[in-house]
mmCIF file of C-alpha atoms in Angstrom:
data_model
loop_
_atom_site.group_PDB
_atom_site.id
_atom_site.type_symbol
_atom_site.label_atom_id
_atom_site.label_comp_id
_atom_site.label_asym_id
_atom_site.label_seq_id
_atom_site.Cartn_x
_atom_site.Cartn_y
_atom_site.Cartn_z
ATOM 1 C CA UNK A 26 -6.174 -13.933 -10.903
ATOM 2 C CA UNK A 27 -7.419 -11.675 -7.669
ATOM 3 C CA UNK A 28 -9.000 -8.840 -7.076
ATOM 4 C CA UNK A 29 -8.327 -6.230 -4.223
ATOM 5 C CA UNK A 30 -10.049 -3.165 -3.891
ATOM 6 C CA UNK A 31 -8.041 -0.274 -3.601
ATOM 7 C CA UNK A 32 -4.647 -2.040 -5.184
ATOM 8 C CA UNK A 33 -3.019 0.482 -7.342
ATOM 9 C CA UNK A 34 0.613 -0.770 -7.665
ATOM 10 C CA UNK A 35 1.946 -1.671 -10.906
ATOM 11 C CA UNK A 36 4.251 -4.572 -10.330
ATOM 12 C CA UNK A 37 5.614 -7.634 -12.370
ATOM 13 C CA UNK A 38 7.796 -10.167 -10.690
ATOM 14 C CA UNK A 39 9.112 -12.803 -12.663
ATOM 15 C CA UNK A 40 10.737 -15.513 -10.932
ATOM 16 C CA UNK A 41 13.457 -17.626 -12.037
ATOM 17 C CA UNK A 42 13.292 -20.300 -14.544
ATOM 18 C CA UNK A 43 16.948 -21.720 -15.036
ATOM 19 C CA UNK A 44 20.275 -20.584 -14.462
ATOM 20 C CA UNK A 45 20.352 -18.101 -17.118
ATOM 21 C CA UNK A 46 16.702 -16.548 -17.299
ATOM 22 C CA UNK A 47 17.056 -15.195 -13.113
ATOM 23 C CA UNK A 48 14.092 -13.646 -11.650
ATOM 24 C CA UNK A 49 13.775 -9.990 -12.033
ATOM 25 C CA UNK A 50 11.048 -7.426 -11.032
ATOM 26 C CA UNK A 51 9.515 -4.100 -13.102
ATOM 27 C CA UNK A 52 8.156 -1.630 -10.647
ATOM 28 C CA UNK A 53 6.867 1.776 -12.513
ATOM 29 C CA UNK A 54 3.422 3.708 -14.200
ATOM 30 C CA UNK A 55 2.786 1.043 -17.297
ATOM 31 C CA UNK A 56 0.175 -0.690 -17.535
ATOM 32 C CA UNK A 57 0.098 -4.584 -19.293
ATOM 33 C CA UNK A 58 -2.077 -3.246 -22.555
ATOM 34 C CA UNK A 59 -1.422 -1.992 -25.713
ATOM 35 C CA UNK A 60 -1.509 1.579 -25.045
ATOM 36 C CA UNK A 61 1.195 1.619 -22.591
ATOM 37 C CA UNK A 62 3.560 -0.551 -25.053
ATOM 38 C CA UNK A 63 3.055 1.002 -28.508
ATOM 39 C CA UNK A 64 1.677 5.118 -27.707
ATOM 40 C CA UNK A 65 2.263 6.247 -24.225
ATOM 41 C CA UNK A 66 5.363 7.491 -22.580
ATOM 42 C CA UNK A 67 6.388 5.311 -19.265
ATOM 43 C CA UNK A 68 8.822 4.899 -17.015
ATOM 44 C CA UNK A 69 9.967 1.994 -15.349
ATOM 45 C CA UNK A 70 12.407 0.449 -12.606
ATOM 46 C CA UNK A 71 13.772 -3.075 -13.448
ATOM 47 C CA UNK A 72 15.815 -4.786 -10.602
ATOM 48 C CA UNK A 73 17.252 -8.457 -9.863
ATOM 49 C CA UNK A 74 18.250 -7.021 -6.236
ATOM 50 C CA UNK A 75 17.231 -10.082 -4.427
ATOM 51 C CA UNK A 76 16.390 -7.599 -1.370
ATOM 52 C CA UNK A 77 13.555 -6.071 -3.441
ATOM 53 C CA UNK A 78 12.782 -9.062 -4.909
ATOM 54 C CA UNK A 79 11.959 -10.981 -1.832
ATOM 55 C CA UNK A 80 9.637 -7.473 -0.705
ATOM 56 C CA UNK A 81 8.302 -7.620 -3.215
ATOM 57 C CA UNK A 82 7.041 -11.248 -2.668
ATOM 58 C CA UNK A 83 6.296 -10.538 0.593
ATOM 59 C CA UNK A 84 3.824 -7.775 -0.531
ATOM 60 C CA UNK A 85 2.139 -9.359 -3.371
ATOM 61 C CA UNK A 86 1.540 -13.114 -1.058
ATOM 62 C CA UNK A 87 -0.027 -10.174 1.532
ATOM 63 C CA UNK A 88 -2.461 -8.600 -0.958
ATOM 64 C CA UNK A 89 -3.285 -11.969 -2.128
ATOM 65 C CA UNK A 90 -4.100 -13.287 1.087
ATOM 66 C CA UNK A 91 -6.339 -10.079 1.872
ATOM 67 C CA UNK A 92 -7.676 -10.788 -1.753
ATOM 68 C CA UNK A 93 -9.620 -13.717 -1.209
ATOM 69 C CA UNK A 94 -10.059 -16.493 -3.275
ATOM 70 C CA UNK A 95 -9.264 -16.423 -7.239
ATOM 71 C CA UNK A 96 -11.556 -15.197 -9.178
ATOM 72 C CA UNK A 97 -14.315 -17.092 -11.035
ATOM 73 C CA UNK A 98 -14.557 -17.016 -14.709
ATOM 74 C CA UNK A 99 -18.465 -15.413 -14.254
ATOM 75 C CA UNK A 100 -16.332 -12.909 -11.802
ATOM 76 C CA UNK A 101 -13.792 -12.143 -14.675
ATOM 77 C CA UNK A 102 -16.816 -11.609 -17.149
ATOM 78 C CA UNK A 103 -18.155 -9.232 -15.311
ATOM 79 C CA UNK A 104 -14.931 -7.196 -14.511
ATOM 80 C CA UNK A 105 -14.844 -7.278 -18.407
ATOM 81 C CA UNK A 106 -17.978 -5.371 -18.271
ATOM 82 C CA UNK A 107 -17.850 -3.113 -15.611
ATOM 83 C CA UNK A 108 -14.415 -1.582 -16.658
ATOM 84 C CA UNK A 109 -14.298 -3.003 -20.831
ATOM 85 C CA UNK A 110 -10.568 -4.001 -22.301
ATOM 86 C CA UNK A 111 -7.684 -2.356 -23.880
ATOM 87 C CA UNK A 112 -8.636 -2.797 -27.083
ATOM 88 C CA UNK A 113 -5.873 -0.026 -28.568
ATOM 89 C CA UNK A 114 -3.711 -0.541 -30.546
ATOM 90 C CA UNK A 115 -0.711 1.161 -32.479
ATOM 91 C CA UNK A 116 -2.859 2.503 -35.852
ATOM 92 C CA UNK A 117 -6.065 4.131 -33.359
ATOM 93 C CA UNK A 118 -7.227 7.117 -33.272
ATOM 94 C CA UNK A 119 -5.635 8.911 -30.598
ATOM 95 C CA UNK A 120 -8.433 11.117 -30.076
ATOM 96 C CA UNK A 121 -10.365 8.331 -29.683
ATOM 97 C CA UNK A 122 -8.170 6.296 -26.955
ATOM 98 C CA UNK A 123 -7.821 8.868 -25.043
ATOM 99 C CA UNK A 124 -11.672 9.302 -24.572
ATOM 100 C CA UNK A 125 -11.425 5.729 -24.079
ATOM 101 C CA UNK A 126 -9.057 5.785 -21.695
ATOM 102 C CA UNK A 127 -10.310 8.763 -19.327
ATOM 103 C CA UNK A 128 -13.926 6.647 -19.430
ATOM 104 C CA UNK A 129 -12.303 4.065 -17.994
ATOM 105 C CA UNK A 130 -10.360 5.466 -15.512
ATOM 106 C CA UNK A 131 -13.199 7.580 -14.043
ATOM 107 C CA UNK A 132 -14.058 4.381 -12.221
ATOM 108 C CA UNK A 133 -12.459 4.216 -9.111
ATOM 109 C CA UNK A 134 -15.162 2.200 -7.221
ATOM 110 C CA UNK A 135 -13.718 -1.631 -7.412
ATOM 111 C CA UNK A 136 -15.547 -4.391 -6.979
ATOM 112 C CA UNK A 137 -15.478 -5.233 -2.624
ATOM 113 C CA UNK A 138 -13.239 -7.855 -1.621
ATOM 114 C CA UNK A 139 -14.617 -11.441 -1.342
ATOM 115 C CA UNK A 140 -14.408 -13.801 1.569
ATOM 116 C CA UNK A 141 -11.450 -15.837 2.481
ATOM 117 C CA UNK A 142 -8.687 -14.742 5.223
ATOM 118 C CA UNK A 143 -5.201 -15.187 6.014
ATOM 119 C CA UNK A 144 -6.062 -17.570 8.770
ATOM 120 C CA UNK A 145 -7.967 -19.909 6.350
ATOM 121 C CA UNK A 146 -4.975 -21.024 5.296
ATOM 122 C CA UNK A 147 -3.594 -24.507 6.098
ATOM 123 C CA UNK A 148 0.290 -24.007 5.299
ATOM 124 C CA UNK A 149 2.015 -20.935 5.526
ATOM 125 C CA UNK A 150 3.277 -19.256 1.830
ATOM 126 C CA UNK A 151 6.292 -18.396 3.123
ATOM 127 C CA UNK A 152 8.492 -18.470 6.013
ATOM 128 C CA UNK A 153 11.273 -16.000 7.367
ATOM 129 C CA UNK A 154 13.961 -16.925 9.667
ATOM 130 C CA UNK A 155 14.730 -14.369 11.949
ATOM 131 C CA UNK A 156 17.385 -14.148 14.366
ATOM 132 C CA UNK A 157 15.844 -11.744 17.600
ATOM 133 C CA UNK A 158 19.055 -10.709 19.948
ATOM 134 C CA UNK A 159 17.296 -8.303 21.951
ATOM 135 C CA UNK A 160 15.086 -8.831 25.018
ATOM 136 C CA UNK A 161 13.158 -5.903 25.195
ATOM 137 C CA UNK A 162 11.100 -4.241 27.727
ATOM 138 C CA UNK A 163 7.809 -2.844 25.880
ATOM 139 C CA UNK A 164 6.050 -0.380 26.712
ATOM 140 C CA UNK A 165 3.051 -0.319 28.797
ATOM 141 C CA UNK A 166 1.031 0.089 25.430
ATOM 142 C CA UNK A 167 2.490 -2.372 24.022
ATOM 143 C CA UNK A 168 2.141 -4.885 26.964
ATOM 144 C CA UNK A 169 -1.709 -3.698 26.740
ATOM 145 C CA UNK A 170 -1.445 -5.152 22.979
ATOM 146 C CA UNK A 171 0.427 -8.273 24.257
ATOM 147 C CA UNK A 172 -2.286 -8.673 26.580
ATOM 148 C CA UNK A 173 -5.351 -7.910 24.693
ATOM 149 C CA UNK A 174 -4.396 -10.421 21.595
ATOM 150 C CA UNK A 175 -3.399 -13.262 24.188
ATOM 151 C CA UNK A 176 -6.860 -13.348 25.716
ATOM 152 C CA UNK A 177 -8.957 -12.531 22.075
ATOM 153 C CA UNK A 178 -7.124 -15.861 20.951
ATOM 154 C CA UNK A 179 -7.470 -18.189 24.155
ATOM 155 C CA UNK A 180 -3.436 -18.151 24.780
ATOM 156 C CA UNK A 181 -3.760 -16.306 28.313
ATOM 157 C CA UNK A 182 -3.747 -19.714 30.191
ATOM 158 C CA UNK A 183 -1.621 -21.892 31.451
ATOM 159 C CA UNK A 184 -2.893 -24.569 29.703
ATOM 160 C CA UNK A 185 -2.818 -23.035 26.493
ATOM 161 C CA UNK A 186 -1.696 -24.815 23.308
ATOM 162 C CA UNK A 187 0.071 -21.490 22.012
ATOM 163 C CA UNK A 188 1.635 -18.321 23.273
ATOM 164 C CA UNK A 189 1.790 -14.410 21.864
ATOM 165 C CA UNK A 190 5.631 -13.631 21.432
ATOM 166 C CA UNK A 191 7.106 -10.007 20.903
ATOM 167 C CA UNK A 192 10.011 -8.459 19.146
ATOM 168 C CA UNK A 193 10.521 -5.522 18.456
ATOM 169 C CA UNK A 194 12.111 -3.773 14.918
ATOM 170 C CA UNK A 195 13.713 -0.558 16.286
ATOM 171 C CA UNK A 196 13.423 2.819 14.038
ATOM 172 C CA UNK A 197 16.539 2.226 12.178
ATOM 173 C CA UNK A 198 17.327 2.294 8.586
ATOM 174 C CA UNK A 199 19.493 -1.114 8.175
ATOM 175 C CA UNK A 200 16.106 -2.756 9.979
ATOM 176 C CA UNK A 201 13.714 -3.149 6.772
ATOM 177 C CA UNK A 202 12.539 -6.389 6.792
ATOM 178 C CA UNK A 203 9.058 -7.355 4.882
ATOM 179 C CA UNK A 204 6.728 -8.777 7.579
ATOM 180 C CA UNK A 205 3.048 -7.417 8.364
ATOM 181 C CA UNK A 206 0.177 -8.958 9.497
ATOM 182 C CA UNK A 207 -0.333 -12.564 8.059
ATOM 183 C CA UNK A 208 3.115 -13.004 8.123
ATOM 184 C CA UNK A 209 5.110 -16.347 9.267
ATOM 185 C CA UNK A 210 8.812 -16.152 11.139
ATOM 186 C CA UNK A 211 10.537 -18.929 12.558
ATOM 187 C CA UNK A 212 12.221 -17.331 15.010
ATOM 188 C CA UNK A 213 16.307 -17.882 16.249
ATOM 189 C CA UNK A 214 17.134 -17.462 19.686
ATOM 190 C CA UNK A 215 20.419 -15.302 18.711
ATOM 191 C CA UNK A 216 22.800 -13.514 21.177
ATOM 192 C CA UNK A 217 23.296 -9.849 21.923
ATOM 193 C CA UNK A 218 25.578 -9.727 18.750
ATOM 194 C CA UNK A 219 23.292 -11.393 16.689
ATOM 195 C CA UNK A 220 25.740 -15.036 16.680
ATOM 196 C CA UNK A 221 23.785 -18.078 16.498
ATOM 197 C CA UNK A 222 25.879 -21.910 16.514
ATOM 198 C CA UNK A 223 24.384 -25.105 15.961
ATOM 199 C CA UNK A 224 23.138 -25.173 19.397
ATOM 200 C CA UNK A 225 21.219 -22.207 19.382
ATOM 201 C CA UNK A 226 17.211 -22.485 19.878
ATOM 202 C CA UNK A 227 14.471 -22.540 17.148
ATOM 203 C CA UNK A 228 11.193 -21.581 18.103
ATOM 204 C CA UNK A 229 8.171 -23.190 16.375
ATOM 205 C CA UNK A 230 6.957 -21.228 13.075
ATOM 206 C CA UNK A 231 4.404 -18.221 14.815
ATOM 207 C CA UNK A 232 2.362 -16.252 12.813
ATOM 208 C CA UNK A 233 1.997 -12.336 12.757
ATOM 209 C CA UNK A 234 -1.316 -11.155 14.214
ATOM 210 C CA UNK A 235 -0.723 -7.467 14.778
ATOM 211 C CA UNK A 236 1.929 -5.173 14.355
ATOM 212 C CA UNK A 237 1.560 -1.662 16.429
ATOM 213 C CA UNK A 238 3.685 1.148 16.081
ATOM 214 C CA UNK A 239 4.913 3.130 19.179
ATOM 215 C CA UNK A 240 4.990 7.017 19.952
ATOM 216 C CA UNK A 241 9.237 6.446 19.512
ATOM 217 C CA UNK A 242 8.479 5.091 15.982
ATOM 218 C CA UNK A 243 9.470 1.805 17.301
ATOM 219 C CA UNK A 244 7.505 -1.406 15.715
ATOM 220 C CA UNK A 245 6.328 -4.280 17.461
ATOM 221 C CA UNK A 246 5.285 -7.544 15.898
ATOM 222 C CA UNK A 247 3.207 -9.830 17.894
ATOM 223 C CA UNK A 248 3.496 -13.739 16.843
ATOM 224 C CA UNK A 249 0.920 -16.188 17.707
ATOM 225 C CA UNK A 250 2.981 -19.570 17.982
ATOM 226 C CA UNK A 251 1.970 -23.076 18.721
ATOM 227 C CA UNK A 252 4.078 -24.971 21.902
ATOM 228 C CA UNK A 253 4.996 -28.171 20.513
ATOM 229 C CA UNK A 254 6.718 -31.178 22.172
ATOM 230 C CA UNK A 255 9.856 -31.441 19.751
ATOM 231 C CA UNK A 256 12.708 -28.939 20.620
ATOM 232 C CA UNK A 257 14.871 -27.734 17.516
ATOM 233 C CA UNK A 258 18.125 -26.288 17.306
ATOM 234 C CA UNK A 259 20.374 -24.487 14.524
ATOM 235 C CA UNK A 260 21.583 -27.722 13.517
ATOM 236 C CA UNK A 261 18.159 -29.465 12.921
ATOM 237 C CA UNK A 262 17.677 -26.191 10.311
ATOM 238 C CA UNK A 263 20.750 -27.044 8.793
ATOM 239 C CA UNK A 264 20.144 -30.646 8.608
ATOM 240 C CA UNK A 265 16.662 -29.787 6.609
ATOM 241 C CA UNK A 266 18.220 -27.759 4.583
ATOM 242 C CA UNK A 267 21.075 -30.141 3.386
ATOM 243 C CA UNK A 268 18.584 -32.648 2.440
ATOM 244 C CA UNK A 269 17.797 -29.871 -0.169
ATOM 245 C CA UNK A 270 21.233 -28.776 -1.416
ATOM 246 C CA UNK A 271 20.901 -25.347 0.344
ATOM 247 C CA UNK A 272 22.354 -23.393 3.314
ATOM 248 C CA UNK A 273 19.875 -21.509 5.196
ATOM 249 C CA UNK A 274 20.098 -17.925 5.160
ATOM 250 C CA UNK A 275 19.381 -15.270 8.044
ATOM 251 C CA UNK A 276 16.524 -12.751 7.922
ATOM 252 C CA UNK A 277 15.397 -14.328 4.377
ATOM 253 C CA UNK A 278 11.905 -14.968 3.272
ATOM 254 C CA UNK A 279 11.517 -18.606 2.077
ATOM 255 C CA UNK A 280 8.445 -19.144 -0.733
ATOM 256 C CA UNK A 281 9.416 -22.677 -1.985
ATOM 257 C CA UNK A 282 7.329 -25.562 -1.343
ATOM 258 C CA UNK A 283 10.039 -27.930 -0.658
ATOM 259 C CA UNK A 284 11.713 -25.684 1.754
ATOM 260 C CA UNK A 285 8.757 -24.710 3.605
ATOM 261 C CA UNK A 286 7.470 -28.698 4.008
ATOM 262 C CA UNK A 287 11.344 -29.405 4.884
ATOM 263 C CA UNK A 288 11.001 -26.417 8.090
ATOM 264 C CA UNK A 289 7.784 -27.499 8.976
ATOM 265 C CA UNK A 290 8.666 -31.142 9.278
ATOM 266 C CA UNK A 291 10.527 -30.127 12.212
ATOM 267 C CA UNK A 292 8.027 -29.772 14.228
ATOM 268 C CA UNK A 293 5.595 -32.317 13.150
ATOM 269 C CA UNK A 294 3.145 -32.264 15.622
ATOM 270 C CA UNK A 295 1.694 -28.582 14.919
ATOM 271 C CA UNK A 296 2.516 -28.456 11.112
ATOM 272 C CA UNK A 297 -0.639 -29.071 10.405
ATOM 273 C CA UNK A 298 -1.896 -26.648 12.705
ATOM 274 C CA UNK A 299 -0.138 -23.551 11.325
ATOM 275 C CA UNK A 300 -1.938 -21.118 9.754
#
């Protein structure tokens, strides 16, 4: 259990158990108590779109990262103070709860989010392979940003163990990919139509340090990635994968353990290293 300050979405996402029971995720105003299930009136959005599903992972691994670490049980106790627990239930007065209820709410001051990063991390959470087609020209701005980060994290040299790259997600409704700050993206070197083969390039797993949004509405996602001796291709991707029983998919966020050990092993010599 986490805390963030400031978190106000109501979200469940249940992931898959077996072949029958598929993950699914509730987006909408209840509440998990008592009073949401038995005396108020909500409304709810269930889904099994795997598109939303895998935002929706992509959100919650974000607000966990910017969480911290998990909560102590002398932290939980004294959430269970500060802010008391649904103790409604169907037979209450509903005079009463809803005293109860706007006490509780009043409190919008959260507790301040404890230490711990992102970059703390050893291993990555999750991984996204994304094809990038398009060599872009950025714009003086964004070459500022390009340049700024490079020399705030030592990658400005020539002998630098790591390099800032920068793509680009153009204002377009078909481009609505989950990635923000703290993400990870292996990156494939596609062609103008987006075609990859098994010869195709596969940069080294780079991690999302800023993301800055243009005057055109344009997006541009800055990726801190280590150089490493071992070149991949398409083909090593698929190889990995096969050990697994799976195909690897385009622009799709990975969360498994096994896959994401099976992707790093490619490049053994900075797995350890990415964070």
């Amino acid at each position: 259990m986490y805390s963030l300050a400031g978190l106000h979405a109501k979200t469940i996402l249940a992931e898959s158990i077996d072949d029958v029971h598929g993950a699914f995720l509730v987006i909408g105003s209840a509440n998990l108590s008592r009073s949401s299930a038995t005396r108020l009136t909500e409304c709810v959005v269930l889904t099994d779109s795997r598109e939303c599903l895998d935002e929706a992972r992509g959100e919650l691994i974000a607000w966990k990262l910017l969480a911290g670490s998990v909560l102590t049980a002398d932290e939980l106790r004294d959430l269970e103070n500060q802010f008391g627990l649904d103790r409604s239930s169907a037979n209450s007065d509903p005079s009463e709860l809803a005293g109860e209820s706007e006490a509780v709410g009043s409190k919008e001051a959260m507790p301040a989010p404890r230490g711990g990063n992102a970059a703390s991390s050893s291993r990555p959470t999750s991984l996204l392979l994304l094809r990038v087609a398009e060599e872009i020209e950025p714009s003086s701005e964004a070459r500022y940003h390009k340049d700024r980060i490079a020399a705030e994290l030592g990658c400005d040299g020539q002998d630098s163990d790591s390099l800032i790259f920068v793509f680009r997600n153009q204002n377009s409704p078909e481009w609505r990919l989950s990635i923000s700050e703290r993400s990870h993206v292996v990156v494939i070197d596609a062609s103008k139509k987006g075609h990859v083969s098994g010869h195709t390039y596969i940069a080294p797993p780079g991690r999302v340090v800023y993301v800055f949004d243009d005057e055109c509405g344009d997006r541009y996602y800055y990726l801190n990635i280590k150089q490493s001796s071992h070149g991949r291709t398409w083909s090593d991707v698929v190889v990995a994968f096969q050990s697994l029983s799976e195909k690897p998919e385009f622009e799709r966020n990975y969360y498994r353990k096994p896959v994401i050990d099976a992707l790093l092993a490619l490049w053994p010599d900075i797995s350890e290293e990415v964070n």
